[in-house]
Short mmCIF file of C-alpha atoms in Angstrom, two decimals:
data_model
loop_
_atom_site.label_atom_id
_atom_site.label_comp_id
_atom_site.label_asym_id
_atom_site.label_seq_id
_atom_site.Cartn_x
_atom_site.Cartn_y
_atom_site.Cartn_z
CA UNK A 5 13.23 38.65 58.43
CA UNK A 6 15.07 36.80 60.64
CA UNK A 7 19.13 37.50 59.89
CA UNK A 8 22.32 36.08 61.80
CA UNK A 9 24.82 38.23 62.99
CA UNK A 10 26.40 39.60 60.05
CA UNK A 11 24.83 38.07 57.81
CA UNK A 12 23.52 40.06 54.29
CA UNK A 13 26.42 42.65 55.81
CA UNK A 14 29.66 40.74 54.98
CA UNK A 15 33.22 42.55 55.75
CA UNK A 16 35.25 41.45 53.30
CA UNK A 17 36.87 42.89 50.40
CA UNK A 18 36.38 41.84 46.92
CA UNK A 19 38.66 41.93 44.12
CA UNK A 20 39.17 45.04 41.81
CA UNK A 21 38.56 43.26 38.78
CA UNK A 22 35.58 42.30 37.52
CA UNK A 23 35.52 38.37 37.33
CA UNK A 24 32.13 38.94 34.57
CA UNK A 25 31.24 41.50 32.45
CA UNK A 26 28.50 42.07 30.39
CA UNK A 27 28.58 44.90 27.82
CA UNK A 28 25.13 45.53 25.70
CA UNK A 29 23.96 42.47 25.59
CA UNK A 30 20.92 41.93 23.91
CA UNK A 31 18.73 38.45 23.15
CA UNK A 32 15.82 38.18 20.97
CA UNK A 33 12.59 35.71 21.63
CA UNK A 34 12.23 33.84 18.27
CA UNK A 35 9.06 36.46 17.90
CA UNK A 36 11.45 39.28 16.99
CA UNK A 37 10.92 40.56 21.25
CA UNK A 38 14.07 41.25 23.22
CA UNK A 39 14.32 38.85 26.82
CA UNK A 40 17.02 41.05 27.03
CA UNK A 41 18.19 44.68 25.78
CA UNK A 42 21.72 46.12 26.18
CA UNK A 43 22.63 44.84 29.38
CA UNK A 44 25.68 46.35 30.99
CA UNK A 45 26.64 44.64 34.51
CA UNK A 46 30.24 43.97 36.03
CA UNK A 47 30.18 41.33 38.69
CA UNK A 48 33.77 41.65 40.74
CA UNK A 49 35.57 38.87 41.93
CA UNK A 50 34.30 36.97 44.98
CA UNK A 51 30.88 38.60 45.04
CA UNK A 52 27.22 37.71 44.87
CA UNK A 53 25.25 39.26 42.72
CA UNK A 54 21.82 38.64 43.03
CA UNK A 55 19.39 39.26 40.09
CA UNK A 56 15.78 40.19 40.85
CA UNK A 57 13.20 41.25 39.10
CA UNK A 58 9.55 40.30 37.93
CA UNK A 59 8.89 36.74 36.22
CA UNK A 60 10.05 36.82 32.41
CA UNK A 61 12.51 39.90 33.03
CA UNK A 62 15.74 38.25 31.62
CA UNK A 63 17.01 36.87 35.22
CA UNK A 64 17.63 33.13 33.38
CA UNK A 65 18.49 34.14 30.26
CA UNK A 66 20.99 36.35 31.59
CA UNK A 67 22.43 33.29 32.98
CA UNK A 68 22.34 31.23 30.56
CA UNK A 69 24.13 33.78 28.16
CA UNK A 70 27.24 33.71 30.62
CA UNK A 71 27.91 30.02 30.40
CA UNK A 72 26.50 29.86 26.78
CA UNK A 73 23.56 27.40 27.44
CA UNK A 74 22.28 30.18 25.13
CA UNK A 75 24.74 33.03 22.82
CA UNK A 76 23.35 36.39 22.84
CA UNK A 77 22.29 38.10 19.77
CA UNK A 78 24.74 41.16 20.15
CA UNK A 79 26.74 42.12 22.96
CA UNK A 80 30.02 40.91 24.37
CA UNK A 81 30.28 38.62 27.85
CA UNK A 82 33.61 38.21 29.41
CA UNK A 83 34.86 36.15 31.44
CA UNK A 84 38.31 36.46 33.64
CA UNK A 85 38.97 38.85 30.93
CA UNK A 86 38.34 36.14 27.79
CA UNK A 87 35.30 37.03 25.51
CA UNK A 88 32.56 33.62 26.02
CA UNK A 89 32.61 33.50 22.12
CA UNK A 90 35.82 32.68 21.79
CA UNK A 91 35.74 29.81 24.05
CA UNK A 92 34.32 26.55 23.60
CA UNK A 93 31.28 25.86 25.41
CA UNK A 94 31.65 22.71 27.06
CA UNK A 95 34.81 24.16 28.37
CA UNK A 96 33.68 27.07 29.41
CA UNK A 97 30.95 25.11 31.54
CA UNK A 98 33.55 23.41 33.20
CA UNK A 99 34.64 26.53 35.04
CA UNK A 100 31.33 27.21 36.36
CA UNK A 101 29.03 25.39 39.03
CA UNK A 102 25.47 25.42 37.83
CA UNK A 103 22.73 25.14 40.56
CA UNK A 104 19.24 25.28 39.08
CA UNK A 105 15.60 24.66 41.15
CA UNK A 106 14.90 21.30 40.55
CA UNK A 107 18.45 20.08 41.26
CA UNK A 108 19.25 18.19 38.06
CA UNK A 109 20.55 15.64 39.83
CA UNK A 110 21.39 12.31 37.54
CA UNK A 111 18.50 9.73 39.29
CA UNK A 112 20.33 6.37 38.16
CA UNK A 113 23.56 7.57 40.17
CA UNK A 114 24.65 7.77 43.64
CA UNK A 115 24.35 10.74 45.79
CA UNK A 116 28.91 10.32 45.49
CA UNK A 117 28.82 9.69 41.81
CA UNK A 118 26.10 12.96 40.88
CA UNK A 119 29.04 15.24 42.94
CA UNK A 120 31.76 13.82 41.54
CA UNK A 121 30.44 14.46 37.73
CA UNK A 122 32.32 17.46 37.33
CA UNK A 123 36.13 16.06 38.62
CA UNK A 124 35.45 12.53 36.71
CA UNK A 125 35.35 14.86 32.99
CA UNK A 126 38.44 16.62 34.36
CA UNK A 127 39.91 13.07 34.60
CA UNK A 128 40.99 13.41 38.66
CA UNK A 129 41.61 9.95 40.14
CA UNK A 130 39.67 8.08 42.32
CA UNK A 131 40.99 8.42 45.03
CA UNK A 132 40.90 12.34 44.85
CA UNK A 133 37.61 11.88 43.72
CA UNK A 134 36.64 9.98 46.97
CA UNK A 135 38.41 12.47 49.10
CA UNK A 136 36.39 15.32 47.48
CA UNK A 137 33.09 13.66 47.46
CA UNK A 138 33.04 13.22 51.29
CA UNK A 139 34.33 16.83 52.12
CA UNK A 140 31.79 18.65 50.19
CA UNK A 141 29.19 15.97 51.49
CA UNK A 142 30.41 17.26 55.14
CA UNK A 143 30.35 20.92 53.63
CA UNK A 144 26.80 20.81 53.10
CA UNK A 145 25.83 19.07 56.50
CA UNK A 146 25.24 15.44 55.17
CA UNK A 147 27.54 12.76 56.36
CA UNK A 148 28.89 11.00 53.52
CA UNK A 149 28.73 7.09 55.09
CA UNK A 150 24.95 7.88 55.78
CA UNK A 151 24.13 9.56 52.33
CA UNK A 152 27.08 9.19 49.86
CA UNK A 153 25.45 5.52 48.66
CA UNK A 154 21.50 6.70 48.24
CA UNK A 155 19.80 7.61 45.32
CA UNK A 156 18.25 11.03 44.68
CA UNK A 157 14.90 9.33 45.00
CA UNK A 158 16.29 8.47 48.49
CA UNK A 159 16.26 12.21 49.63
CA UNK A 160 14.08 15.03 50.87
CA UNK A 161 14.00 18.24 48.53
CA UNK A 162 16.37 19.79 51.05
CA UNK A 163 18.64 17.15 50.92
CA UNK A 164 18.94 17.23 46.63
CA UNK A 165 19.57 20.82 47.13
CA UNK A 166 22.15 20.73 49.46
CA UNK A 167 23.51 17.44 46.69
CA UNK A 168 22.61 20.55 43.85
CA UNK A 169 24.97 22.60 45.39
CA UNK A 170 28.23 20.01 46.65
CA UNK A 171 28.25 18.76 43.22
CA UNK A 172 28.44 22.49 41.79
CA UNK A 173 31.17 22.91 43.82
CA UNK A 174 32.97 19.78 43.28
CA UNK A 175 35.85 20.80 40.73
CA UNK A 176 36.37 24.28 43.35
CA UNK A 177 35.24 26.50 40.26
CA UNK A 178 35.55 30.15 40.47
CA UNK A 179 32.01 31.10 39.33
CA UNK A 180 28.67 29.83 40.67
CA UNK A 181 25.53 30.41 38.36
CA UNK A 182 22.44 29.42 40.78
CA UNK A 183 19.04 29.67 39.01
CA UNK A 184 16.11 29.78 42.18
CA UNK A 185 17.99 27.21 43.95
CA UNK A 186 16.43 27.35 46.93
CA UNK A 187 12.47 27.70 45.60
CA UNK A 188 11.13 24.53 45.54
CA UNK A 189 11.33 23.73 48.87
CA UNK A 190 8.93 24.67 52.15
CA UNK A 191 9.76 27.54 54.09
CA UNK A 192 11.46 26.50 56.63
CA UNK A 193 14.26 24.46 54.77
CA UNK A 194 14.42 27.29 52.33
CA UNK A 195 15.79 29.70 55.42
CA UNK A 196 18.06 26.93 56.26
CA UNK A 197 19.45 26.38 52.96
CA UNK A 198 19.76 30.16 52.50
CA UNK A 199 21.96 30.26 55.72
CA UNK A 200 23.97 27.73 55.06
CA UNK A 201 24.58 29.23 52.08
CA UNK A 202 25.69 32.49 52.76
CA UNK A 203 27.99 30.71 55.77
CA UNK A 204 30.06 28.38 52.90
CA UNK A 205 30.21 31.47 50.55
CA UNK A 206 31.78 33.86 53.25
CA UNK A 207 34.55 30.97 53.62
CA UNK A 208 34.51 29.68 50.04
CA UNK A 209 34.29 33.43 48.20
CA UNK A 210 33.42 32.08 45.04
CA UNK A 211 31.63 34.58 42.35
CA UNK A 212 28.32 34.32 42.33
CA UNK A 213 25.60 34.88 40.24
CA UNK A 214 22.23 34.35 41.84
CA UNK A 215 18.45 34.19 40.08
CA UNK A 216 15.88 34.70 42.88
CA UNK A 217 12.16 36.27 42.78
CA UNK A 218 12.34 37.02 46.22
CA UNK A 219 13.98 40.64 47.50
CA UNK A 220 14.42 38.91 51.32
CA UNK A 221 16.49 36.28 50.17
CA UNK A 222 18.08 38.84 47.69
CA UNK A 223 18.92 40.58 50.77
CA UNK A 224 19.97 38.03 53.00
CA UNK A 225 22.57 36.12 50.41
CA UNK A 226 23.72 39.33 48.29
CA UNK A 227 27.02 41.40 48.33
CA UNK A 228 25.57 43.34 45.14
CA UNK A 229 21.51 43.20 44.19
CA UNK A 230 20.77 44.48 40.46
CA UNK A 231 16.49 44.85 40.18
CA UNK A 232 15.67 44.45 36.89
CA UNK A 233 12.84 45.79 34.83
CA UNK A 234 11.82 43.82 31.55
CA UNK A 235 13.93 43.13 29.27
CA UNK A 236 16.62 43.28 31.51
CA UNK A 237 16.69 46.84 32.04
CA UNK A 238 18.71 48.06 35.00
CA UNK A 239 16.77 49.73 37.90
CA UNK A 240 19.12 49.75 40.68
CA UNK A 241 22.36 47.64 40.99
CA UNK A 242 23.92 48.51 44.55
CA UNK A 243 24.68 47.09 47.95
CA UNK A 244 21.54 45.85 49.77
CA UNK A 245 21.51 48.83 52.45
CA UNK A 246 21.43 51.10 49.80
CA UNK A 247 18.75 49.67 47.56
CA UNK A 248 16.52 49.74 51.35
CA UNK A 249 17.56 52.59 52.43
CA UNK A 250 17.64 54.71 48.84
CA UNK A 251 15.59 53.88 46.69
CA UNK A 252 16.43 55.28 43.21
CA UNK A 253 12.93 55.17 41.94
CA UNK A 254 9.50 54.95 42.12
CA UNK A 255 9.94 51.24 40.18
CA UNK A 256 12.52 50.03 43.11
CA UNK A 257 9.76 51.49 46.01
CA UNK A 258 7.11 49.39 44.44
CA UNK A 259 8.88 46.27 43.90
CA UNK A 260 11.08 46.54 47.57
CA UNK A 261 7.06 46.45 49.07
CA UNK A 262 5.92 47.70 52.40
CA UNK A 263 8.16 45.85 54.20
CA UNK A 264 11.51 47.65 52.88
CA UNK A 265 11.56 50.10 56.06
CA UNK A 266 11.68 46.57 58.23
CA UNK A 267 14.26 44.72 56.23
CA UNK A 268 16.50 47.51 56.69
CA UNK A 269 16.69 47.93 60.24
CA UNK A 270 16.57 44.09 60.49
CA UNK A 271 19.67 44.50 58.52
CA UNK A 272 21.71 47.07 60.15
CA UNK A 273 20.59 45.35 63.60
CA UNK A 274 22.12 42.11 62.23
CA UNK A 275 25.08 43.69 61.12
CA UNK A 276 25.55 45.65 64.61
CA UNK A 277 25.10 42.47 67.05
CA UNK A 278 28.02 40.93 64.25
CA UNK A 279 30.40 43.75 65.19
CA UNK A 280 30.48 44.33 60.83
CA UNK A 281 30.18 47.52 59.69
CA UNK A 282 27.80 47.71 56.54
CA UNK A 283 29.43 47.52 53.30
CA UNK A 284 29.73 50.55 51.54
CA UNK A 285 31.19 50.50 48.40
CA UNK A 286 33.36 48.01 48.82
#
């Protein structure tokens, strides 16, 4: 696990509120089984979260519930303090960047026009439009004369990613919903993108909620990592020092693996040559 200075060990303090909340949620599959059974989570302000757990646990339908792609059966989901139900969808959506695996980007449009989606429905001007398209194409380490005039079709999977991600950022929303962004690509440009990731969100501090599979990148981009059993049952929901270092059962031990002892002191090591101090409990 190879971690920059600092890095999965971030100093800064959230917010006291909590930006999402989630209070017994449940969801039903149309066969009468629950994806998801009275969840309780409270994300604060400015983190990431990071949901993990095995396949078919209730990662993406938990996050499709907060920006009502899908309503939950029961429950209540806030958001900056407003119940989801009582707002319309669309609207809600445009509050929230969206970053899914396979990009979504639109393949008839420009690399300029896919980011600036979100801005256009807000109704900015072109010109602000322009200026936006070529800072978040700088953000996200592709220069906007080389790439802002190619087509999707034009790109490498890292490149639509990094795309993915500008254009979920376009409108500067407060909440970021990434679904496995970064697993369909090769290894390599996976660690990249995870890096670059982390970097923009320690400047950036939006709120993020963050679907992965894997517990090393759960560690490496995560203020706050819930492991989930199925049906969206809590295991552990705590800094990622704490889930290494204290396991809270027998469930956690098995899914952290035999590397767990390793990510740990890879952790602390990276947070020591960073001059942070792990967070705890803030």
């Amino acid at each position: 696990m190879a971690l920059r200075p600092g890095i999965g060990a971030q100093p800064f303090r959230y917010g006291k509120r909590a930006l999402i909340r989630l209070e017994n949620v449940t969801k039903q599959f149309a066969g009468g089984s629950n994806a998801v059974l009275n969840l309780s989570l409270e994300i604060l302000d400015g983190q990431t979260c990071v949901l993990i757990g095995p396949s078919g646990c209730g990662k993406t339908t938990t996050l499709r519930m907060i920006n009502r792609l899908i309503d939950p059966d029961s429950g209540r989901i806030e958001v900056e303090g407003v119940d989801t139900s009582t707002v319309d969808p669309a609207a809600l959506r445009l509050k929230m960047g969206y970053v899914i695996q396979s990009t979504g980007l639109f393949p008839h449009m420009t690399v300029g026009a896919n980011v600036g989606t979100v801005p256009r429905l807000w109704k900015w001007d072109s010109k602000r439009i322009a200026r936006r398209v070529d800072e978040l194409l700088e953000l996200v380490g592709l220069g906007p004369d080389e790439y802002r005039d190619r087509y999707p079709h034009q790109l490498s999977g890292g490149q639509r990613q990094r795309v993915g991600f500008a254009r979920a950022l376009a409108a500067d929303p407060p909440i970021l919903l990434m679904d496995e962004p970064f697993g369909a690509v090769d290894r390599i440009t996976r660690e990249r993108l995870q890096q670059e990731f982390v970097g923009i969100q320690r400047s950036m501090r939006k709120t993020v909620v963050f679907v992965t599979h894997d517990i090393e990148e759960a560690v490496l981009v995560g203020d706050r990592i819930c492991v989930l059993k199925m049906q969206a049952q809590i295991a552990q929901y705590d800094t990622p020092e704490r889930i290494l270092a204290k396991p809270e059962s027998e469930y956690v031990v098995e899914f952290l693996g035999r590397r767990r002892v390793a990510w740990l002191e890879a952790l602390r090591r990276s947070s020591a040559e960073g001059g942070d101090q792990v967070a705890a409990g803030v």
